[in-house]
mmCIF file of N, CA, C and O in Angstrom:
data_model
loop_
_atom_site.group_PDB
_atom_site.id
_atom_site.type_symbol
_atom_site.label_atom_id
_atom_site.label_comp_id
_atom_site.label_asym_id
_atom_site.label_seq_id
_atom_site.Cartn_x
_atom_site.Cartn_y
_atom_site.Cartn_z
ATOM 1 N N MET A 1 -15.142 16.082 62.999
ATOM 2 C CA MET A 1 -15.983 16.941 62.186
ATOM 3 C C MET A 1 -17.460 16.605 62.388
ATOM 4 O O MET A 1 -18.266 17.490 62.602
ATOM 5 N N LEU A 2 -17.819 15.324 62.298
ATOM 6 C CA LEU A 2 -19.194 14.894 62.481
ATOM 7 C C LEU A 2 -19.668 15.181 63.897
ATOM 8 O O LEU A 2 -20.806 15.612 64.103
ATOM 9 N N LYS A 3 -18.785 15.009 64.860
ATOM 10 C CA LYS A 3 -19.138 15.263 66.258
ATOM 11 C C LYS A 3 -19.481 16.739 66.470
ATOM 12 O O LYS A 3 -20.421 17.074 67.170
ATOM 13 N N ARG A 4 -18.738 17.637 65.824
ATOM 14 C CA ARG A 4 -18.990 19.067 65.952
ATOM 15 C C ARG A 4 -20.315 19.447 65.290
ATOM 16 O O ARG A 4 -21.084 20.256 65.807
ATOM 17 N N LEU A 5 -20.648 18.849 64.135
ATOM 18 C CA LEU A 5 -21.923 19.123 63.468
ATOM 19 C C LEU A 5 -23.104 18.657 64.304
ATOM 20 O O LEU A 5 -24.109 19.348 64.419
ATOM 21 N N LEU A 6 -22.981 17.487 64.901
ATOM 22 C CA LEU A 6 -24.064 16.978 65.740
ATOM 23 C C LEU A 6 -24.229 17.814 66.990
ATOM 24 O O LEU A 6 -25.349 18.054 67.444
ATOM 25 N N ALA A 7 -23.152 18.284 67.555
ATOM 26 C CA ALA A 7 -23.221 19.102 68.764
ATOM 27 C C ALA A 7 -23.843 20.463 68.474
ATOM 28 O O ALA A 7 -24.597 20.992 69.284
ATOM 29 N N SER A 8 -23.571 21.049 67.320
ATOM 30 C CA SER A 8 -24.116 22.365 67.001
ATOM 31 C C SER A 8 -25.618 22.300 66.718
ATOM 32 O O SER A 8 -26.337 23.251 66.958
ATOM 33 N N ASN A 9 -26.113 21.189 66.207
ATOM 34 C CA ASN A 9 -27.535 21.057 65.915
ATOM 35 C C ASN A 9 -28.370 20.757 67.153
ATOM 36 O O ASN A 9 -29.562 20.995 67.166
ATOM 37 N N SER A 10 -27.773 20.242 68.181
ATOM 38 C CA SER A 10 -28.540 19.849 69.360
ATOM 39 C C SER A 10 -29.108 21.048 70.106
ATOM 40 O O SER A 10 -30.087 20.917 70.829
ATOM 41 N N ALA A 11 -28.524 22.226 69.950
ATOM 42 C CA ALA A 11 -29.022 23.419 70.643
ATOM 43 C C ALA A 11 -30.354 23.882 70.071
ATOM 44 O O ALA A 11 -31.117 24.562 70.751
ATOM 45 N N ASP A 12 -30.670 23.534 68.830
ATOM 46 C CA ASP A 12 -31.898 23.990 68.181
ATOM 47 C C ASP A 12 -32.966 22.914 68.111
ATOM 48 O O ASP A 12 -33.926 23.040 67.357
ATOM 49 N N ASP A 13 -32.814 21.861 68.882
ATOM 50 C CA ASP A 13 -33.825 20.798 68.858
ATOM 51 C C ASP A 13 -35.178 21.346 69.270
ATOM 52 O O ASP A 13 -35.308 22.059 70.258
ATOM 53 N N GLY A 14 -36.199 21.042 68.505
ATOM 54 C CA GLY A 14 -37.553 21.485 68.828
ATOM 55 C C GLY A 14 -37.879 22.874 68.339
ATOM 56 O O GLY A 14 -38.984 23.347 68.526
ATOM 57 N N MET A 15 -36.955 23.553 67.729
ATOM 58 C CA MET A 15 -37.214 24.917 67.273
ATOM 59 C C MET A 15 -38.278 24.948 66.193
ATOM 60 O O MET A 15 -39.157 25.793 66.222
ATOM 61 N N THR A 16 -38.236 24.035 65.257
ATOM 62 C CA THR A 16 -39.257 24.057 64.212
ATOM 63 C C THR A 16 -40.627 23.715 64.774
ATOM 64 O O THR A 16 -41.635 24.255 64.331
ATOM 65 N N THR A 17 -40.686 22.863 65.769
ATOM 66 C CA THR A 17 -41.961 22.533 66.402
ATOM 67 C C THR A 17 -42.547 23.765 67.080
ATOM 68 O O THR A 17 -43.750 24.021 66.979
ATOM 69 N N ALA A 18 -41.716 24.542 67.742
ATOM 70 C CA ALA A 18 -42.187 25.768 68.391
ATOM 71 C C ALA A 18 -42.681 26.770 67.359
ATOM 72 O O ALA A 18 -43.695 27.444 67.573
ATOM 73 N N GLU A 19 -41.992 26.858 66.242
ATOM 74 C CA GLU A 19 -42.427 27.783 65.199
ATOM 75 C C GLU A 19 -43.771 27.367 64.611
ATOM 76 O O GLU A 19 -44.630 28.210 64.345
ATOM 77 N N TYR A 20 -43.965 26.078 64.418
ATOM 78 C CA TYR A 20 -45.261 25.594 63.932
ATOM 79 C C TYR A 20 -46.359 25.867 64.957
ATOM 80 O O TYR A 20 -47.480 26.223 64.593
ATOM 81 N N ALA A 21 -46.054 25.719 66.229
ATOM 82 C CA ALA A 21 -47.045 25.969 67.274
ATOM 83 C C ALA A 21 -47.454 27.436 67.288
ATOM 84 O O ALA A 21 -48.645 27.756 67.383
ATOM 85 N N VAL A 22 -46.488 28.330 67.179
ATOM 86 C CA VAL A 22 -46.803 29.767 67.161
ATOM 87 C C VAL A 22 -47.610 30.105 65.908
ATOM 88 O O VAL A 22 -48.577 30.872 65.976
ATOM 89 N N GLY A 23 -47.248 29.542 64.780
ATOM 90 C CA GLY A 23 -47.996 29.785 63.548
ATOM 91 C C GLY A 23 -49.421 29.270 63.622
ATOM 92 O O GLY A 23 -50.357 29.915 63.156
ATOM 93 N N THR A 24 -49.598 28.114 64.250
ATOM 94 C CA THR A 24 -50.937 27.540 64.406
ATOM 95 C C THR A 24 -51.793 28.405 65.321
ATOM 96 O O THR A 24 -52.975 28.655 65.036
ATOM 97 N N ILE A 25 -51.213 28.875 66.399
ATOM 98 C CA ILE A 25 -51.951 29.743 67.325
ATOM 99 C C ILE A 25 -52.321 31.057 66.643
ATOM 100 O O ILE A 25 -53.446 31.559 66.797
ATOM 101 N N ALA A 26 -51.403 31.618 65.865
ATOM 102 C CA ALA A 26 -51.695 32.865 65.151
ATOM 103 C C ALA A 26 -52.805 32.663 64.121
ATOM 104 O O ALA A 26 -53.694 33.515 63.985
ATOM 105 N N ALA A 27 -52.782 31.544 63.420
ATOM 106 C CA ALA A 27 -53.827 31.265 62.435
ATOM 107 C C ALA A 27 -55.186 31.082 63.108
ATOM 108 O O ALA A 27 -56.211 31.563 62.604
ATOM 109 N N ALA A 28 -55.207 30.411 64.244
ATOM 110 C CA ALA A 28 -56.469 30.221 64.969
ATOM 111 C C ALA A 28 -57.003 31.548 65.497
ATOM 112 O O ALA A 28 -58.216 31.797 65.453
ATOM 113 N N ALA A 29 -56.117 32.408 65.967
ATOM 114 C CA ALA A 29 -56.547 33.722 66.452
ATOM 115 C C ALA A 29 -57.104 34.562 65.312
ATOM 116 O O ALA A 29 -58.131 35.239 65.480
ATOM 117 N N LEU A 30 -56.459 34.521 64.163
ATOM 118 C CA LEU A 30 -56.954 35.264 63.008
ATOM 119 C C LEU A 30 -58.313 34.737 62.574
ATOM 120 O O LEU A 30 -59.219 35.514 62.256
ATOM 121 N N ALA A 31 -58.483 33.425 62.579
ATOM 122 C CA ALA A 31 -59.774 32.839 62.216
ATOM 123 C C ALA A 31 -60.863 33.271 63.189
ATOM 124 O O ALA A 31 -61.994 33.562 62.782
ATOM 125 N N ALA A 32 -60.543 33.333 64.462
ATOM 126 C CA ALA A 32 -61.520 33.758 65.466
ATOM 127 C C ALA A 32 -61.927 35.219 65.265
ATOM 128 O O ALA A 32 -63.108 35.562 65.341
ATOM 129 N N VAL A 33 -60.960 36.064 64.979
ATOM 130 C CA VAL A 33 -61.261 37.482 64.740
ATOM 131 C C VAL A 33 -62.115 37.638 63.491
ATOM 132 O O VAL A 33 -63.097 38.388 63.483
ATOM 133 N N LEU A 34 -61.771 36.937 62.420
ATOM 134 C CA LEU A 34 -62.562 37.011 61.196
ATOM 135 C C LEU A 34 -63.979 36.509 61.415
ATOM 136 O O LEU A 34 -64.939 37.081 60.886
ATOM 137 N N TYR A 35 -64.133 35.455 62.191
ATOM 138 C CA TYR A 35 -65.466 34.923 62.475
ATOM 139 C C TYR A 35 -66.311 35.961 63.212
ATOM 140 O O TYR A 35 -67.470 36.188 62.860
ATOM 141 N N VAL A 36 -65.726 36.604 64.209
ATOM 142 C CA VAL A 36 -66.467 37.606 64.977
ATOM 143 C C VAL A 36 -66.843 38.789 64.094
ATOM 144 O O VAL A 36 -67.969 39.281 64.146
ATOM 145 N N VAL A 37 -65.913 39.224 63.255
ATOM 146 C CA VAL A 37 -66.191 40.378 62.388
ATOM 147 C C VAL A 37 -67.247 40.024 61.344
ATOM 148 O O VAL A 37 -68.192 40.783 61.114
ATOM 149 N N LEU A 38 -67.108 38.870 60.710
ATOM 150 C CA LEU A 38 -68.011 38.522 59.617
ATOM 151 C C LEU A 38 -69.397 38.099 60.078
ATOM 152 O O LEU A 38 -70.341 38.124 59.290
ATOM 153 N N THR A 39 -69.549 37.700 61.325
ATOM 154 C CA THR A 39 -70.876 37.341 61.819
ATOM 155 C C THR A 39 -71.571 38.516 62.495
ATOM 156 O O THR A 39 -72.679 38.362 62.997
ATOM 157 N N GLY A 40 -70.941 39.676 62.468
ATOM 158 C CA GLY A 40 -71.553 40.868 63.059
ATOM 159 C C GLY A 40 -72.700 41.377 62.206
ATOM 160 O O GLY A 40 -72.818 41.088 61.018
ATOM 161 N N ASP A 41 -73.581 42.157 62.814
ATOM 162 C CA ASP A 41 -74.765 42.677 62.124
ATOM 163 C C ASP A 41 -74.417 43.656 61.008
ATOM 164 O O ASP A 41 -75.049 43.638 59.955
ATOM 165 N N SER A 42 -73.415 44.500 61.220
ATOM 166 C CA SER A 42 -73.093 45.504 60.208
ATOM 167 C C SER A 42 -72.591 44.846 58.924
ATOM 168 O O SER A 42 -72.929 45.289 57.820
ATOM 169 N N VAL A 43 -71.790 43.802 59.038
ATOM 170 C CA VAL A 43 -71.291 43.107 57.854
ATOM 171 C C VAL A 43 -72.451 42.425 57.137
ATOM 172 O O VAL A 43 -72.549 42.476 55.904
ATOM 173 N N GLU A 44 -73.337 41.814 57.890
ATOM 174 C CA GLU A 44 -74.494 41.157 57.284
ATOM 175 C C GLU A 44 -75.363 42.173 56.548
ATOM 176 O O GLU A 44 -75.830 41.908 55.434
ATOM 177 N N ASP A 45 -75.564 43.339 57.144
ATOM 178 C CA ASP A 45 -76.357 44.382 56.490
ATOM 179 C C ASP A 45 -75.713 44.857 55.190
ATOM 180 O O ASP A 45 -76.397 45.033 54.171
ATOM 181 N N HIS A 46 -74.401 45.051 55.222
ATOM 182 C CA HIS A 46 -73.699 45.502 54.015
ATOM 183 C C HIS A 46 -73.729 44.440 52.922
ATOM 184 O O HIS A 46 -73.930 44.758 51.747
ATOM 185 N N LEU A 47 -73.544 43.190 53.291
ATOM 186 C CA LEU A 47 -73.591 42.117 52.294
ATOM 187 C C LEU A 47 -74.985 41.961 51.711
ATOM 188 O O LEU A 47 -75.149 41.753 50.501
ATOM 189 N N THR A 48 -76.000 42.063 52.552
ATOM 190 C CA THR A 48 -77.380 41.976 52.073
ATOM 191 C C THR A 48 -77.674 43.119 51.106
ATOM 192 O O THR A 48 -78.277 42.912 50.046
ATOM 193 N N SER A 49 -77.236 44.308 51.453
ATOM 194 C CA SER A 49 -77.437 45.463 50.579
ATOM 195 C C SER A 49 -76.721 45.270 49.243
ATOM 196 O O SER A 49 -77.270 45.582 48.178
ATOM 197 N N LEU A 50 -75.511 44.744 49.296
ATOM 198 C CA LEU A 50 -74.742 44.515 48.074
ATOM 199 C C LEU A 50 -75.425 43.497 47.166
ATOM 200 O O LEU A 50 -75.533 43.699 45.953
ATOM 201 N N VAL A 51 -75.942 42.428 47.748
ATOM 202 C CA VAL A 51 -76.630 41.407 46.963
ATOM 203 C C VAL A 51 -77.922 41.950 46.386
ATOM 204 O O VAL A 51 -78.252 41.712 45.218
ATOM 205 N N GLU A 52 -78.666 42.722 47.170
ATOM 206 C CA GLU A 52 -79.907 43.298 46.680
ATOM 207 C C GLU A 52 -79.653 44.253 45.516
ATOM 208 O O GLU A 52 -80.416 44.273 44.545
ATOM 209 N N GLN A 53 -78.586 45.032 45.590
ATOM 210 C CA GLN A 53 -78.236 45.930 44.483
ATOM 211 C C GLN A 53 -77.824 45.143 43.252
ATOM 212 O O GLN A 53 -78.130 45.534 42.121
ATOM 213 N N ALA A 54 -77.152 44.036 43.457
ATOM 214 C CA ALA A 54 -76.669 43.238 42.316
ATOM 215 C C ALA A 54 -77.818 42.557 41.587
ATOM 216 O O ALA A 54 -77.763 42.413 40.362
ATOM 217 N N ILE A 55 -78.868 42.150 42.308
ATOM 218 C CA ILE A 55 -79.945 41.437 41.646
ATOM 219 C C ILE A 55 -81.113 42.317 41.243
ATOM 220 O O ILE A 55 -82.023 41.866 40.578
ATOM 221 N N SER A 56 -81.075 43.579 41.642
ATOM 222 C CA SER A 56 -82.166 44.466 41.251
ATOM 223 C C SER A 56 -81.984 44.917 39.799
ATOM 224 O O SER A 56 -80.881 45.068 39.313
ATOM 225 N N VAL A 57 -83.103 45.085 39.140
ATOM 226 C CA VAL A 57 -83.087 45.477 37.727
ATOM 227 C C VAL A 57 -83.840 46.789 37.587
ATOM 228 O O VAL A 57 -84.984 46.902 37.983
ATOM 229 N N ASP A 58 -83.156 47.773 37.034
ATOM 230 C CA ASP A 58 -83.793 49.068 36.775
ATOM 231 C C ASP A 58 -84.291 49.073 35.331
ATOM 232 O O ASP A 58 -83.523 48.891 34.397
ATOM 233 N N LEU A 59 -85.570 49.284 35.168
ATOM 234 C CA LEU A 59 -86.143 49.307 33.812
ATOM 235 C C LEU A 59 -86.447 50.718 33.382
ATOM 236 O O LEU A 59 -86.859 51.566 33.991
#
């Protein structure tokens, strides 16, 4: 019984490591895309406009 359990698990050795590697690569790619989008001029202009509207006071 123990021999059969050990034999069935040996086929999946390293599977969790591969899943972590794919997840890490996906997270790094998402971070890179977000960095490029958020450092663009249009995003900066929209954020600046939003902040200026928030701090302006209409009397």
